[in-house]
Amino acid sequence: MKAIVKISNLSKTYNTGDQALKNIDLEIYEGEILALLGPNGAGKTTLISTICGIVSASSGSVTVAGHDIVSGYRITRDLIGLVPQELTLGAFDTVWNTVSFSRGLFGKKPNPAYIEQLLKDLSLYDKKNNALMTLSGGMKRRVLIAKALSHEPRILFLDEPTAGVDVELRRDMWRLVRGLQESGVTIILTTHYIEEAEEIADRVGIISNGELVLVGDKKTLMHELGKKQLILDLKHPIVDIPESLAKYALEISDDGNQLTYTYDTHSTRTGITALLQSLNEAGLSMKDLKTRQTSLEEIFVNLVRSQA
Amino acid sequence: MNFQAIRVIYKFEMLRAWNTLLQSIASPVISTSLYFVVFGAAIGSRIEQVEGVPYGLFIVPGLVMLSLLTQSIANASFGIFFPKFTGQIYEVLSAPISFFEIIVGYVGAAASKSLILGTIILITANLFVDLEVAHPVWMVTFLILTCISFSLFGFIIGLWATNFEKLQLIPMLIITPLVFLGGSFYSVNMLPPVWQTVTLFNPVLYLISGFRWSFFEVADVGVGISLMMITIFLLSCLLLVWWMFKSGYRLKQ
Ligand SMILES: Nc1ncnc2c1ncn2[C@@H]1O[C@H](COP(=O)(O)OP(=O)(O)OP(=O)(O)O)[C@@H](O)[C@H]1O
Ligand SMILES: [Mg+2]
């Protein structure tokens, strides 16, 4: 796959002394959906802002479609659309005017037909003459998306697009994102919600404390780092785990009805057979058993915890 | 050159005034009329003439400059400060625009508004007195140079200001006194000699003097010096704003 954005050794220290980014190396592939995950203050917004030209890097470089973002800013910025995290919009402007304004800023000739279609796609068309301050938060989010798409960018950054957004808008948004991807647009989004990354992204990057801890294909990531759990429902509740089962590091539920065994899918021996035999020997009988894959969330929490 | 960007910024800024049209037109008309009633009629009836010019006429150039300076600064500083304050500036920063284009858009709009304002004031003044302009070309040149320089200066203040207080600080504490003490309402020759010398350090004096000369051919200082001073001021502002953008001053973190 071809990299459309190349970030090399990028660092950012704010005037306040906060080091928000530490030697980030990342390639973003053309046409992919990349989700950046990370806790508050991890540096996600700083990373995006640097690529878009809002924050200047302290060291390192970024190229977009082969052009440096500083020396070739006209070309790189032309390719990029940004939906910021905060709902920063004017008050008195109308929806139509603000979206047309954005298109003009990016040097594109007015194209009312395109803007009309864009507003229709985002269910904003009937609000086109409304003043921005009369819109709800979710609608403002849509307006920001329309502004970001107004100049037909090839790369779209969405900084926490689903913060404060209801289920329906979220579904609309994912539909839009998939549609954009089909038309060849590369999409980078940040989120706190792991399910979101799991649902929409092709690749996932995890940022913590200004470092890119991990980046990889979503499926591989979950497979490689994922632990599986075997959940055993007992016929009769127990109070303590018998001595003979200590080596399996089982977890017991509060009511004593359920035992959980965690194992690594990649090790040659999962230990399941032995465990079942030991359970049998200890005289415990089971009602049911099931397995469960660790979610990205757990991977994420583990990683961030080990970072700290 | 990103002409579309200049066009939309300019249009957006002009529209901002259009939305408050009544205020944009009514306030200069009313304040000019008030100045005429107070200075022209009440005081003017006692002074009668300054350097051979009837007092009512004499104060017109000063009145125009007073409004132009304050409004250019207010308009341009607010135009860039506000998006910075609300965060909407992100869009301008992430767009393929050079600093020169940003300036042409914002400062161009502020200067245009001032120019319109100056015209409105001159028309209003003409209702009270019979205005005659000795050197129309020079008059327009001074008008345009002033609008551009002080809009640029306002733009710099808007970039520099980090809060509303700072935004008001320089116009209130520096510009307004300088305009009032720069010979808007009197000739420098009417002051005691010591104060005449002090006044020569007031840059606004040169502006008003030159502008007044284009109407009546009377001036406190030579018109060449006036022109030179305003050009120097304009160039300094350009240099300063160039440096500010170059270093990302208060715009980019
Ligand atoms: N303008 C700024 N000036 C100084 N420090 C800043 C600035 N913006 C961000 N920071 C600091 O940089 C670090 C990274 O912030 P950033 O906004 O990039 O995090 P984030 O991952 O986007 O967080 P969130 O999930 O809360 O949006 C934080 O420590 C933050 O305090
Ligand atoms: Mg953020």
Coordinates of N, CA and C in Angstrom, one line a residue, chain B residues 60-196:
Chain B
V60 N -13.0 70.1 10.1 CA -13.4 68.9 9.4 C -12.4 67.8 9.1
P61 N -11.2 68.2 8.7 CA -10.2 67.2 8.5 C -9.8 66.4 9.8
G62 N -9.7 67.1 10.9 CA -9.5 66.5 12.1 C -10.5 65.5 12.6
L63 N -11.8 65.9 12.3 CA -12.9 65.0 12.6 C -12.9 63.8 11.8
V64 N -12.6 63.9 10.6 CA -12.5 62.7 9.7 C -11.4 61.8 10.2
M65 N -10.2 62.4 10.5 CA -9.1 61.6 11.0 C -9.4 60.9 12.3
L66 N -10.1 61.6 13.2 CA -10.4 61.0 14.5 C -11.2 59.8 14.3
S67 N -12.2 59.8 13.4 CA -13.1 58.6 13.2 C -12.3 57.5 12.4
L68 N -11.6 58.0 11.4 CA -10.8 57.0 10.6 C -9.9 56.2 11.5
L69 N -9.1 56.9 12.3 CA -8.1 56.2 13.1 C -8.7 55.2 14.1
T70 N -9.7 55.7 14.8 CA -10.3 54.8 15.8 C -11.0 53.7 15.2
Q71 N -11.8 54.0 14.1 CA -12.6 52.9 13.5 C -11.7 51.9 12.7
S72 N -10.7 52.4 12.0 CA -9.8 51.4 11.3 C -9.2 50.5 12.3
I73 N -8.7 51.0 13.4 CA -8.1 50.1 14.4 C -9.1 49.2 15.1
A74 N -10.2 49.7 15.4 CA -11.3 48.9 16.1 C -11.7 47.8 15.1
N75 N -12.0 48.1 13.9 CA -12.5 47.2 12.9 C -11.5 46.1 12.6
A76 N -10.3 46.5 12.3 CA -9.2 45.5 11.9 C -8.8 44.6 13.1
S77 N -8.7 45.2 14.3 CA -8.2 44.4 15.4 C -9.3 43.4 15.8
F78 N -10.6 43.8 15.8 CA -11.6 42.9 16.1 C -11.7 41.8 15.1
G79 N -11.6 42.1 13.8 CA -11.7 41.2 12.7 C -10.8 40.0 12.9
I80 N -9.6 40.2 13.4 CA -8.7 39.0 13.5 C -8.7 38.5 15.0
F81 N -9.0 39.4 15.9 CA -9.0 38.9 17.3 C -10.1 38.0 17.6
F82 N -11.3 38.2 17.0 CA -12.4 37.4 17.3 C -12.3 36.0 16.9
P83 N -11.9 35.7 15.7 CA -11.7 34.3 15.3 C -10.6 33.6 16.1
K84 N -9.7 34.4 16.5 CA -8.6 33.8 17.4 C -9.2 33.5 18.8
F85 N -10.0 34.4 19.2 CA -10.7 34.2 20.5 C -11.6 33.0 20.5
T86 N -12.4 32.8 19.5 CA -13.4 31.7 19.4 C -12.7 30.4 18.9
G87 N -11.6 30.5 18.3 CA -10.9 29.3 17.8 C -11.2 29.1 16.4
Q88 N -12.0 29.9 15.8 CA -12.4 29.7 14.4 C -11.2 30.0 13.4
I89 N -10.1 30.6 14.0 CA -8.9 30.8 13.2 C -8.3 29.5 12.7
Y90 N -8.7 28.4 13.3 CA -8.1 27.1 12.8 C -8.3 26.9 11.3
E91 N -9.4 27.4 10.8 CA -9.7 27.2 9.4 C -8.8 28.0 8.5
V92 N -8.5 29.2 8.9 CA -7.6 30.1 8.1 C -6.2 29.5 8.2
L93 N -5.8 29.0 9.4 CA -4.5 28.5 9.5 C -4.3 27.2 8.7
S94 N -5.4 26.4 8.6 CA -5.2 25.1 7.9 C -5.5 25.2 6.4
A95 N -5.8 26.4 5.9 CA -6.1 26.6 4.5 C -4.8 27.0 3.8
P96 N -4.8 26.7 2.5 CA -3.6 27.0 1.7 C -3.5 28.5 1.4
I97 N -3.3 29.3 2.4 CA -3.2 30.8 2.2 C -1.9 31.3 2.8
S98 N -1.3 32.2 2.1 CA -0.1 32.9 2.6 C -0.5 34.0 3.5
F99 N 0.5 34.5 4.3 CA 0.2 35.5 5.3 C -0.2 36.8 4.5
F100 N 0.4 37.0 3.4 CA 0.1 38.2 2.6 C -1.4 38.2 2.2
E101 N -1.9 37.0 1.8 CA -3.3 36.9 1.4 C -4.2 37.1 2.5
I102 N -3.8 36.6 3.7 CA -4.6 36.9 4.9 C -4.7 38.4 5.2
I103 N -3.6 39.1 5.1 CA -3.6 40.5 5.3 C -4.4 41.3 4.3
V104 N -4.2 40.9 3.0 CA -5.0 41.6 2.0 C -6.5 41.5 2.3
G105 N -6.9 40.3 2.7 CA -8.3 40.0 3.0 C -8.8 40.9 4.2
Y106 N -8.2 40.7 5.3 CA -8.7 41.3 6.5 C -8.4 42.8 6.5
V107 N -7.2 43.2 6.2 CA -6.9 44.7 6.3 C -7.6 45.4 5.1
G108 N -7.6 44.7 4.0 CA -8.3 45.3 2.8 C -9.8 45.7 3.2
A109 N -10.4 44.7 3.9 CA -11.8 44.9 4.2 C -12.0 46.1 5.2
A110 N -11.1 46.0 6.3 CA -11.1 47.1 7.3 C -10.9 48.5 6.7
A111 N -9.9 48.5 5.8 CA -9.6 49.8 5.1 C -10.7 50.3 4.3
S112 N -11.4 49.4 3.6 CA -12.5 49.7 2.7 C -13.6 50.3 3.6
K113 N -13.9 49.7 4.7 CA -14.9 50.2 5.6 C -14.6 51.6 6.1
S114 N -13.3 51.8 6.4 CA -12.9 53.1 6.9 C -13.1 54.2 5.8
L115 N -12.8 53.8 4.6 CA -12.9 54.7 3.5 C -14.3 55.1 3.3
I116 N -15.2 54.1 3.4 CA -16.7 54.4 3.3 C -17.1 55.3 4.4
L117 N -16.6 55.0 5.6 CA -16.9 55.8 6.8 C -16.4 57.3 6.6
G118 N -15.2 57.4 6.1 CA -14.7 58.8 5.8 C -15.5 59.5 4.9
T119 N -16.0 58.9 3.8 CA -16.9 59.5 2.8 C -18.2 59.9 3.5
I120 N -18.7 59.1 4.3 CA -20.0 59.4 5.0 C -19.8 60.7 5.9
I121 N -18.7 60.7 6.6 CA -18.4 61.9 7.4 C -18.3 63.1 6.6
L122 N -17.5 63.1 5.5 CA -17.4 64.2 4.7 C -18.7 64.7 4.1
I123 N -19.6 63.8 3.8 CA -20.9 64.2 3.3 C -21.7 64.8 4.4
T124 N -21.6 64.3 5.6 CA -22.4 64.8 6.7 C -21.8 66.3 7.0
A125 N -20.5 66.4 7.0 CA -19.9 67.7 7.3 C -20.4 68.7 6.3
N126 N -20.5 68.3 5.1 CA -20.9 69.2 4.0 C -22.3 69.7 4.2
L127 N -23.1 69.1 5.0 CA -24.4 69.6 5.4 C -24.3 70.8 6.3
F128 N -23.2 70.8 7.1 CA -23.1 71.9 8.0 C -22.3 73.1 7.5
V129 N -21.2 72.8 6.7 CA -20.4 73.8 6.2 C -20.2 73.6 4.7
D130 N -19.7 74.6 4.0 CA -19.4 74.5 2.6 C -18.0 74.0 2.3
L131 N -17.8 72.7 2.1 CA -16.5 72.1 2.0 C -15.9 72.4 0.6
E132 N -14.7 72.9 0.6 CA -14.0 72.9 -0.7 C -12.6 72.3 -0.6
V133 N -12.3 71.5 -1.5 CA -11.1 70.7 -1.5 C -10.1 71.3 -2.5
A134 N -8.9 71.8 -1.9 CA -8.0 72.5 -2.8 C -7.2 71.4 -3.7
H135 N -6.9 70.3 -3.1 CA -6.1 69.3 -3.8 C -6.8 67.9 -3.6
P136 N -7.8 67.6 -4.4 CA -8.6 66.4 -4.3 C -7.7 65.1 -4.3
V137 N -6.8 65.1 -5.3 CA -5.9 63.9 -5.4 C -5.2 63.6 -4.1
W138 N -4.6 64.7 -3.6 CA -3.8 64.5 -2.3 C -4.8 64.1 -1.2
M139 N -5.9 64.7 -1.2 CA -6.9 64.4 -0.1 C -7.2 62.9 -0.1
V140 N -7.5 62.4 -1.3 CA -7.8 61.0 -1.5 C -6.6 60.1 -1.1
T141 N -5.4 60.6 -1.5 CA -4.2 59.8 -1.2 C -4.0 59.7 0.3
F142 N -4.1 60.8 1.0 CA -4.0 60.8 2.5 C -5.1 59.9 3.1
L143 N -6.2 60.0 2.6 CA -7.4 59.2 3.1 C -7.0 57.7 3.0
I144 N -6.6 57.3 1.8 CA -6.4 55.9 1.6 C -5.2 55.4 2.4
L145 N -4.1 56.2 2.4 CA -2.9 55.8 3.1 C -3.2 55.6 4.6
T146 N -4.0 56.6 5.1 CA -4.4 56.5 6.5 C -5.2 55.2 6.8
C147 N -6.2 55.0 6.0 CA -7.1 53.8 6.2 C -6.3 52.5 6.2
I148 N -5.4 52.4 5.2 CA -4.6 51.2 5.1 C -3.6 51.1 6.3
S149 N -2.9 52.2 6.6 CA -1.9 52.0 7.7 C -2.5 51.7 9.0
F150 N -3.6 52.4 9.3 CA -4.2 52.2 10.6 C -5.0 50.9 10.7
S151 N -5.5 50.4 9.6 CA -6.1 49.1 9.6 C -5.1 48.0 9.9
L152 N -3.9 48.2 9.2 CA -2.8 47.3 9.4 C -2.4 47.4 10.9
F153 N -2.3 48.6 11.4 CA -1.9 48.7 12.8 C -2.9 48.0 13.7
G154 N -4.2 48.2 13.4 CA -5.3 47.5 14.2 C -5.1 46.0 14.1
F155 N -4.8 45.5 12.9 CA -4.6 44.1 12.7 C -3.5 43.5 13.6
I156 N -2.4 44.3 13.7 CA -1.3 44.0 14.6 C -1.8 43.9 16.0
I157 N -2.6 44.9 16.4 CA -3.1 44.9 17.8 C -4.0 43.6 18.0
G158 N -4.8 43.3 17.0 CA -5.6 42.1 17.2 C -4.8 40.8 17.3
L159 N -3.7 40.8 16.6 CA -2.8 39.6 16.7 C -2.2 39.5 18.0
W160 N -1.8 40.7 18.5 CA -1.0 40.7 19.7 C -1.9 40.5 21.0
A161 N -3.1 41.0 20.9 CA -4.0 41.0 22.1 C -4.4 39.5 22.4
T162 N -4.3 39.2 23.7 CA -4.7 37.9 24.2 C -6.0 37.9 24.9
N163 N -6.5 39.1 25.2 CA -7.9 39.3 25.8 C -8.5 40.6 25.4
F164 N -9.7 40.8 25.8 CA -10.5 42.0 25.3 C -9.9 43.2 25.9
E165 N -9.3 43.1 27.1 CA -8.7 44.3 27.7 C -7.6 44.9 26.9
K166 N -6.7 43.9 26.5 CA -5.5 44.3 25.7 C -6.0 44.9 24.4
L167 N -7.1 44.4 23.9 CA -7.6 44.8 22.6 C -8.0 46.3 22.7
Q168 N -8.5 46.7 23.8 CA -8.9 48.1 24.0 C -7.8 49.1 24.4
L169 N -6.8 48.4 25.0 CA -5.7 49.2 25.7 C -5.1 50.3 24.9
I170 N -4.5 49.8 23.8 CA -3.7 50.8 22.9 C -4.6 51.8 22.3
P171 N -5.8 51.5 21.7 CA -6.6 52.5 21.2 C -7.0 53.5 22.2
M172 N -7.3 53.1 23.4 CA -7.9 54.0 24.4 C -6.7 54.8 25.0
L173 N -5.6 54.2 25.4 CA -4.6 54.9 26.2 C -3.6 55.6 25.3
I174 N -3.5 55.2 24.0 CA -2.5 55.9 23.2 C -3.1 56.6 22.0
I175 N -3.9 55.9 21.2 CA -4.4 56.5 20.0 C -5.4 57.7 20.3
T176 N -6.4 57.5 21.1 CA -7.3 58.6 21.4 C -6.6 59.9 21.9
P177 N -5.7 59.8 22.9 CA -5.0 61.0 23.3 C -4.2 61.6 22.2
L178 N -3.5 60.8 21.4 CA -2.7 61.3 20.4 C -3.5 62.1 19.3
V179 N -4.7 61.6 19.0 CA -5.5 62.3 18.0 C -6.0 63.6 18.6
F180 N -6.5 63.6 19.8 CA -7.0 64.8 20.4 C -5.9 65.9 20.5
L181 N -4.7 65.4 20.9 CA -3.6 66.3 21.1 C -2.8 66.6 19.8
G182 N -3.3 66.0 18.7 CA -2.6 66.1 17.4 C -3.1 67.3 16.6
G183 N -3.8 68.1 17.1 CA -4.3 69.3 16.4 C -5.6 69.1 15.6
S184 N -6.4 68.1 16.1 CA -7.7 67.9 15.4 C -8.6 69.2 15.5
F185 N -8.5 69.8 16.6 CA -9.5 70.9 16.8 C -8.8 72.3 17.0
Y186 N -7.5 72.3 16.8 CA -6.8 73.6 16.9 C -5.5 73.6 16.1
S187 N -5.0 74.7 15.8 CA -3.7 74.8 15.1 C -2.6 74.8 16.2
V188 N -1.5 74.1 15.8 CA -0.4 74.0 16.8 C 0.1 75.4 17.2
N189 N 0.0 76.4 16.2 CA 0.4 77.7 16.5 C -0.3 78.4 17.6
M190 N -1.5 77.9 18.0 CA -2.2 78.5 19.1 C -1.7 78.1 20.4
L191 N -0.7 77.1 20.5 CA -0.2 76.6 21.7 C 1.0 77.4 22.1
P192 N 1.4 77.4 23.5 CA 2.6 78.1 23.9 C 3.8 77.3 23.3
P193 N 4.9 78.0 23.1 CA 6.1 77.4 22.3 C 6.5 76.1 22.9
V194 N 6.6 75.9 24.2 CA 7.0 74.6 24.7 C 6.1 73.4 24.2
W195 N 4.8 73.7 24.3 CA 3.9 72.6 23.8 C 3.9 72.4 22.3
Q196 N 4.3 73.4 21.6 CA 4.4 73.3 20.2 C 5.5 72.2 19.9

